[in-house]
Short mmCIF file of C-alpha atoms in Angstrom, two decimals:
data_model
loop_
_atom_site.label_atom_id
_atom_site.label_comp_id
_atom_site.label_asym_id
_atom_site.label_seq_id
_atom_site.Cartn_x
_atom_site.Cartn_y
_atom_site.Cartn_z
CA GLN A 1 301.83 206.25 -147.45
CA THR A 2 303.83 207.76 -150.25
CA HIS A 3 305.16 204.32 -151.13
CA SER A 4 301.62 202.89 -151.21
CA LEU A 5 300.38 205.65 -153.44
CA ILE A 6 303.34 205.25 -155.87
CA THR A 7 302.55 201.48 -155.99
CA MET A 8 298.92 202.27 -156.84
CA VAL A 9 299.98 204.84 -159.48
CA ASN A 10 302.15 202.16 -161.06
CA PHE A 11 299.28 199.65 -160.97
CA ILE A 12 296.53 201.81 -162.37
CA PHE A 13 298.22 204.07 -164.88
CA PHE A 14 301.24 202.08 -165.98
CA LYS A 15 300.09 198.47 -166.20
CA ASN A 16 296.42 197.72 -166.10
CA ALA A 17 294.26 200.57 -167.29
CA ASP A 18 292.67 199.78 -170.67
CA GLU A 19 291.50 203.38 -170.90
CA TYR A 20 295.00 204.44 -171.73
CA THR A 21 295.79 201.90 -174.32
CA ASP A 22 295.03 204.33 -177.21
CA LEU A 23 296.91 207.30 -175.79
CA PRO A 24 299.01 208.31 -178.81
CA VAL A 25 302.75 207.97 -178.74
CA ARG A 26 303.79 210.02 -181.81
CA HIS A 27 306.90 209.98 -183.88
CA ASN A 28 310.00 210.63 -181.71
CA GLU A 29 307.90 210.79 -178.56
CA ASP A 30 309.68 207.78 -177.14
CA GLN A 31 312.76 209.92 -176.99
CA MET A 32 310.87 212.75 -175.36
CA ASN A 33 309.46 210.35 -172.85
CA SER A 34 312.98 209.15 -172.05
CA GLU A 35 314.12 212.72 -171.45
CA LEU A 36 311.05 213.58 -169.33
CA ALA A 37 311.57 210.53 -167.16
CA LYS A 38 314.96 211.90 -166.04
CA HIS A 39 313.19 214.76 -164.31
CA LEU A 40 310.57 212.76 -162.43
CA PRO A 41 310.85 210.93 -159.09
CA VAL A 42 309.39 207.47 -159.94
CA GLU A 43 311.40 205.29 -162.29
CA VAL A 44 309.74 203.52 -165.17
CA ASN A 45 310.83 200.63 -167.40
CA PRO A 46 313.52 202.17 -169.65
CA HIS A 47 312.60 199.76 -172.39
CA SER A 48 308.93 200.95 -172.56
CA PHE A 49 309.16 204.58 -173.60
CA ASP A 50 307.10 203.77 -176.71
CA SER A 51 304.26 202.51 -174.56
CA SER A 52 301.01 204.44 -174.10
CA HIS A 53 300.87 203.31 -170.46
CA THR A 54 304.40 204.51 -169.75
CA LYS A 55 303.59 207.85 -171.31
CA THR A 56 300.47 208.05 -169.15
CA HIS A 57 302.50 207.26 -166.05
CA LEU A 58 305.01 210.04 -166.93
CA LEU A 59 302.26 212.55 -167.62
CA LEU A 60 300.73 211.87 -164.20
CA GLN A 61 304.06 212.26 -162.51
CA ALA A 62 304.68 215.47 -164.40
CA HIS A 63 301.16 216.74 -163.35
CA PHE A 64 301.98 216.04 -159.67
CA SER A 65 305.52 217.45 -159.95
CA HIS A 66 304.65 220.58 -161.97
CA ALA A 67 307.34 219.47 -164.45
CA MET A 68 307.80 221.21 -167.73
CA LEU A 69 306.37 219.27 -170.61
CA PRO A 70 308.35 218.78 -173.83
CA CYS A 71 305.68 220.01 -176.25
CA PRO A 72 302.14 221.38 -176.45
CA ASP A 73 300.80 217.99 -177.51
CA TYR A 74 301.75 216.63 -174.09
CA ALA A 75 299.57 219.24 -172.41
CA THR A 76 296.57 218.12 -174.49
CA ASP A 77 297.40 214.50 -173.69
CA THR A 78 297.52 215.32 -169.97
CA LYS A 79 293.92 216.65 -170.05
CA THR A 80 292.83 213.30 -171.57
CA VAL A 81 294.74 211.32 -168.92
CA LEU A 82 293.30 213.47 -166.03
CA ASP A 83 289.75 213.07 -167.32
CA GLN A 84 290.02 209.28 -167.41
CA ALA A 85 291.88 209.13 -164.05
CA ILE A 86 288.92 210.34 -161.95
CA ARG A 87 286.59 207.73 -163.47
CA ILE A 88 289.12 204.94 -162.93
CA CYS A 89 289.66 205.91 -159.31
CA GLN A 90 285.89 206.11 -158.66
CA ALA A 91 285.51 202.62 -160.04
CA MET A 92 288.36 201.31 -157.96
CA LEU A 93 286.91 202.93 -154.90
CA ASP A 94 283.60 201.11 -155.45
CA VAL A 95 285.56 197.78 -155.71
CA ALA A 96 287.50 198.55 -152.55
CA ALA A 97 284.24 199.29 -150.68
CA HIS A 98 282.71 196.12 -151.97
CA HIS A 99 285.60 194.04 -150.61
CA GLY A 100 286.04 196.03 -147.43
CA TRP A 101 289.60 197.15 -148.15
CA LEU A 102 290.23 200.09 -145.85
CA VAL A 103 293.85 200.96 -146.78
CA THR A 104 293.05 200.76 -150.49
CA ALA A 105 290.08 202.97 -150.15
CA LEU A 106 292.07 205.65 -148.21
CA ASN A 107 294.92 205.47 -150.81
CA ILE A 108 292.54 205.80 -153.75
CA THR A 109 290.89 208.86 -152.15
CA ASN A 110 294.32 210.40 -151.66
CA LEU A 111 295.07 209.72 -155.29
CA VAL A 112 291.89 211.55 -156.34
CA GLN A 113 293.04 214.53 -154.32
CA MET A 114 296.47 214.42 -156.01
CA VAL A 115 294.90 214.23 -159.52
CA VAL A 116 292.55 217.24 -158.89
CA GLN A 117 295.22 219.38 -157.18
CA GLY A 118 298.26 218.36 -159.24
CA ARG A 119 300.35 217.78 -156.16
CA TRP A 120 302.15 214.89 -154.49
CA ILE A 121 300.57 213.70 -151.22
CA HIS A 122 303.69 214.74 -149.30
CA ASP A 123 303.46 218.37 -150.58
CA SER A 124 302.27 221.02 -148.08
CA SER A 125 298.53 221.30 -148.26
CA LEU A 126 298.91 225.07 -148.06
CA LEU A 127 300.16 224.97 -151.58
CA THR A 128 296.68 224.29 -152.87
CA LEU A 129 295.76 227.83 -151.92
CA PRO A 130 295.70 230.21 -154.83
CA ASN A 131 298.98 232.02 -155.50
CA ILE A 132 300.76 230.30 -152.58
CA GLU A 133 304.32 229.05 -153.37
CA LEU A 134 306.98 227.42 -151.20
CA HIS A 135 308.54 230.62 -150.09
CA HIS A 136 305.17 231.73 -148.59
CA LEU A 137 304.75 228.75 -146.27
CA HIS A 138 306.51 230.32 -143.25
CA LEU A 139 303.83 233.00 -143.17
CA PHE A 140 301.21 230.52 -141.97
CA ARG A 141 300.61 229.43 -138.43
CA TYR A 142 297.20 227.76 -138.72
CA VAL A 143 294.18 227.77 -141.05
CA ILE A 144 290.55 227.10 -139.92
CA LEU A 145 288.92 225.19 -142.77
CA LEU A 146 285.93 223.30 -141.54
CA SER A 147 283.83 222.42 -138.48
CA ILE A 148 282.42 219.00 -137.95
CA CYS A 149 280.68 217.19 -135.11
CA SER A 150 279.10 213.87 -134.99
CA GLU A 151 276.86 211.89 -132.67
CA LEU A 152 275.99 208.28 -132.70
CA GLN A 153 272.31 207.18 -132.49
CA THR A 154 271.35 203.67 -131.58
CA ALA A 155 269.08 201.65 -133.87
CA HIS A 156 267.37 198.24 -133.77
CA ILE A 157 269.32 194.98 -133.87
CA SER A 158 273.04 195.57 -134.79
CA GLN A 159 272.55 198.38 -137.35
CA VAL A 160 273.72 201.81 -136.28
CA ILE A 161 273.33 205.22 -137.91
CA LEU A 162 276.25 207.56 -137.66
CA SER A 163 274.98 211.07 -138.11
CA ILE A 164 277.76 213.47 -139.24
CA HIS A 165 277.06 217.22 -139.24
CA LEU A 166 279.24 219.15 -141.73
CA VAL A 167 279.45 222.95 -141.28
CA VAL A 168 281.24 225.28 -143.64
CA ILE A 169 282.29 228.68 -142.35
CA ASN A 170 282.98 231.90 -144.23
CA VAL A 171 280.87 230.96 -147.25
CA ILE A 172 280.61 234.01 -149.61
CA GLY A 173 278.60 232.81 -152.69
CA LYS A 174 277.79 229.96 -154.97
CA GLU A 175 281.23 230.02 -156.48
CA GLU A 176 282.61 228.95 -153.12
CA TYR A 177 281.41 225.46 -153.93
CA LYS A 178 283.68 225.08 -156.89
CA ALA A 179 286.99 223.45 -156.10
CA VAL A 180 290.07 225.64 -156.50
CA ALA A 181 291.94 223.39 -158.81
CA PRO A 182 293.77 225.44 -161.52
CA ARG A 183 295.66 222.37 -162.75
CA PHE A 184 292.57 220.26 -163.37
CA PRO A 185 291.15 220.72 -166.84
CA LYS A 186 287.46 220.86 -165.83
CA VAL A 187 285.36 222.94 -163.41
CA LYS A 188 284.65 220.68 -160.46
CA ASP A 189 282.37 220.94 -157.42
CA GLU A 190 283.80 220.19 -154.02
CA GLY A 191 282.81 216.80 -152.55
CA TRP A 192 283.59 214.56 -149.60
CA PHE A 193 284.19 210.94 -148.87
CA LEU A 194 283.11 209.56 -145.48
CA ILE A 195 284.91 206.31 -144.77
CA LEU A 196 284.35 204.23 -141.69
CA GLY A 197 286.87 201.52 -140.94
CA GLU A 198 288.44 199.27 -138.29
CA VAL A 199 292.08 200.12 -138.43
CA ASP A 200 293.34 197.02 -136.56
CA LYS A 201 291.73 194.72 -139.10
CA LYS A 202 292.30 197.14 -142.00
CA GLU A 203 288.59 196.60 -142.77
CA LEU A 204 286.36 199.12 -144.43
CA ILE A 205 282.95 199.17 -142.72
CA ALA A 206 281.02 201.75 -144.67
CA LEU A 207 281.63 204.36 -147.41
CA LYS A 208 279.43 207.37 -148.26
CA ARG A 209 279.90 210.10 -150.84
CA THR A 210 278.40 213.53 -150.42
CA GLY A 211 278.50 216.68 -152.55
CA TYR A 212 279.46 220.22 -151.46
CA VAL A 213 278.14 221.49 -148.19
CA ARG A 214 275.61 224.32 -148.34
CA ASN A 215 276.54 226.03 -145.00
CA ARG A 216 275.66 222.88 -143.15
CA ASN A 217 274.69 219.34 -144.07
CA THR A 218 273.83 216.23 -142.11
CA VAL A 219 275.01 212.95 -143.65
CA SER A 220 273.95 209.61 -142.34
CA VAL A 221 276.18 206.52 -142.57
CA ALA A 222 274.57 203.18 -141.75
CA PHE A 223 276.74 200.25 -140.63
CA TYR A 224 276.55 197.02 -138.59
CA THR A 225 278.31 196.51 -135.29
CA PRO A 226 280.37 193.36 -134.66
CA GLU A 227 278.53 190.19 -133.67
CA THR A 228 280.87 189.48 -130.90
CA PRO A 229 280.20 191.40 -127.64
CA GLY A 230 282.96 193.63 -126.30
CA LYS A 231 284.75 196.88 -126.93
CA CYS A 232 286.06 197.98 -130.29
CA ILE A 233 287.20 201.16 -131.99
CA TYR A 234 285.96 202.29 -135.40
CA THR A 235 287.61 205.23 -137.12
CA LEU A 236 285.80 207.84 -139.23
CA TYR A 237 287.68 209.50 -142.04
CA LEU A 238 286.36 212.63 -143.59
CA MET A 239 288.25 213.05 -146.87
CA SER A 240 287.95 215.73 -149.53
CA ASP A 241 287.68 214.74 -153.17
CA SER A 242 289.33 217.92 -154.19
CA TYR A 243 291.89 219.07 -151.69
CA LEU A 244 295.02 217.68 -150.01
CA GLY A 245 295.47 218.31 -146.33
CA MET A 246 291.78 218.70 -145.29
CA ASP A 247 291.31 215.09 -144.26
CA GLN A 248 290.01 214.44 -140.72
CA GLN A 249 290.09 211.30 -138.57
CA TYR A 250 288.00 210.51 -135.45
CA ASP A 251 287.97 207.40 -133.29
CA ILE A 252 284.52 206.03 -132.30
CA TYR A 253 284.50 203.89 -129.21
CA LEU A 254 281.91 201.15 -129.13
CA ASN A 255 280.84 198.71 -126.35
CA ILE A 256 278.85 195.90 -127.81
CA ILE A 257 276.51 194.38 -125.22
CA PRO A 258 275.04 190.83 -125.61
CA ALA A 259 271.51 190.66 -127.00
CA SER A 260 268.71 191.14 -124.51
CA THR A 261 265.55 189.02 -124.25
CA SER A 262 263.93 191.29 -126.81
CA ALA A 263 266.78 190.17 -129.25
CA GLN A 264 268.10 193.73 -129.55
CA VAL A 265 271.63 194.86 -129.29
CA THR A 266 272.35 198.09 -127.49
CA THR A 267 275.38 200.03 -128.71
CA GLU A 268 276.91 202.41 -126.30
CA VAL A 269 279.35 205.16 -127.30
CA SER A 270 281.81 206.86 -125.06
CA ASP A 271 280.78 210.40 -123.94
CA ALA A 272 284.20 211.55 -125.10
CA ILE A 273 283.19 211.24 -128.80
CA SER A 274 279.54 212.11 -128.55
CA HIS A 275 280.40 215.56 -129.93
CA LEU A 276 283.42 215.85 -132.21
CA ALA A 277 284.57 219.20 -133.42
CA LEU A 278 287.34 220.39 -135.67
CA LYS A 279 289.01 223.60 -134.47
#
């Protein structure tokens, strides 16, 4: 997963994003880029330190790594890079959904989380909590973050509605809906991506965005069952657009029965997943 995300970072921010073409590379910043690159995990082309895209790539890495920047101008440039990054990722997510690319959609969602939190995907998710550092991690045993259950309702023909009930516990006030993201330059509301896919085929079936949850929300995701009768497994991913480590995954077991004389398809769901709960 880390390798896939690094490849995506290279693709988006290093090579192909026109949004970063005009990021300034000031006098002597090619030398500063070269020095900064020595302290970052992902190698870049050593002959491109005068490139705006290479500088963007390094600023993203520094953001994820909490690396020290060489001068105040780099902090200002990082804000510009982060602001564009969310829009680029949202556009790429739309493209992935259009083409049904499940793995790509999951990787892009993880990348959004990394951008907002300023962490690598392999960092402990507990480090996103305020004032928590590496030496605090041994104090934690478990954290209850969210409760979710879902039930599948049958519909006409082959279309099915997946009804997902999102429940937030320990809500104190309106500010609880703001993402805790001290390394992101803007105030951001929490949000969620609901991604339904078929893992074996790496196919994205449906994608739905939803905003922050006011105590409890019900989100409906419509999708079409396979045309071929038989059993199959779809997987529902509930992924935060703000936090690392809160993603959930649930398998949904379907048994597609041949169409009846009324030309309807009945979709049966295993009792084992009729009520899903995160504990």
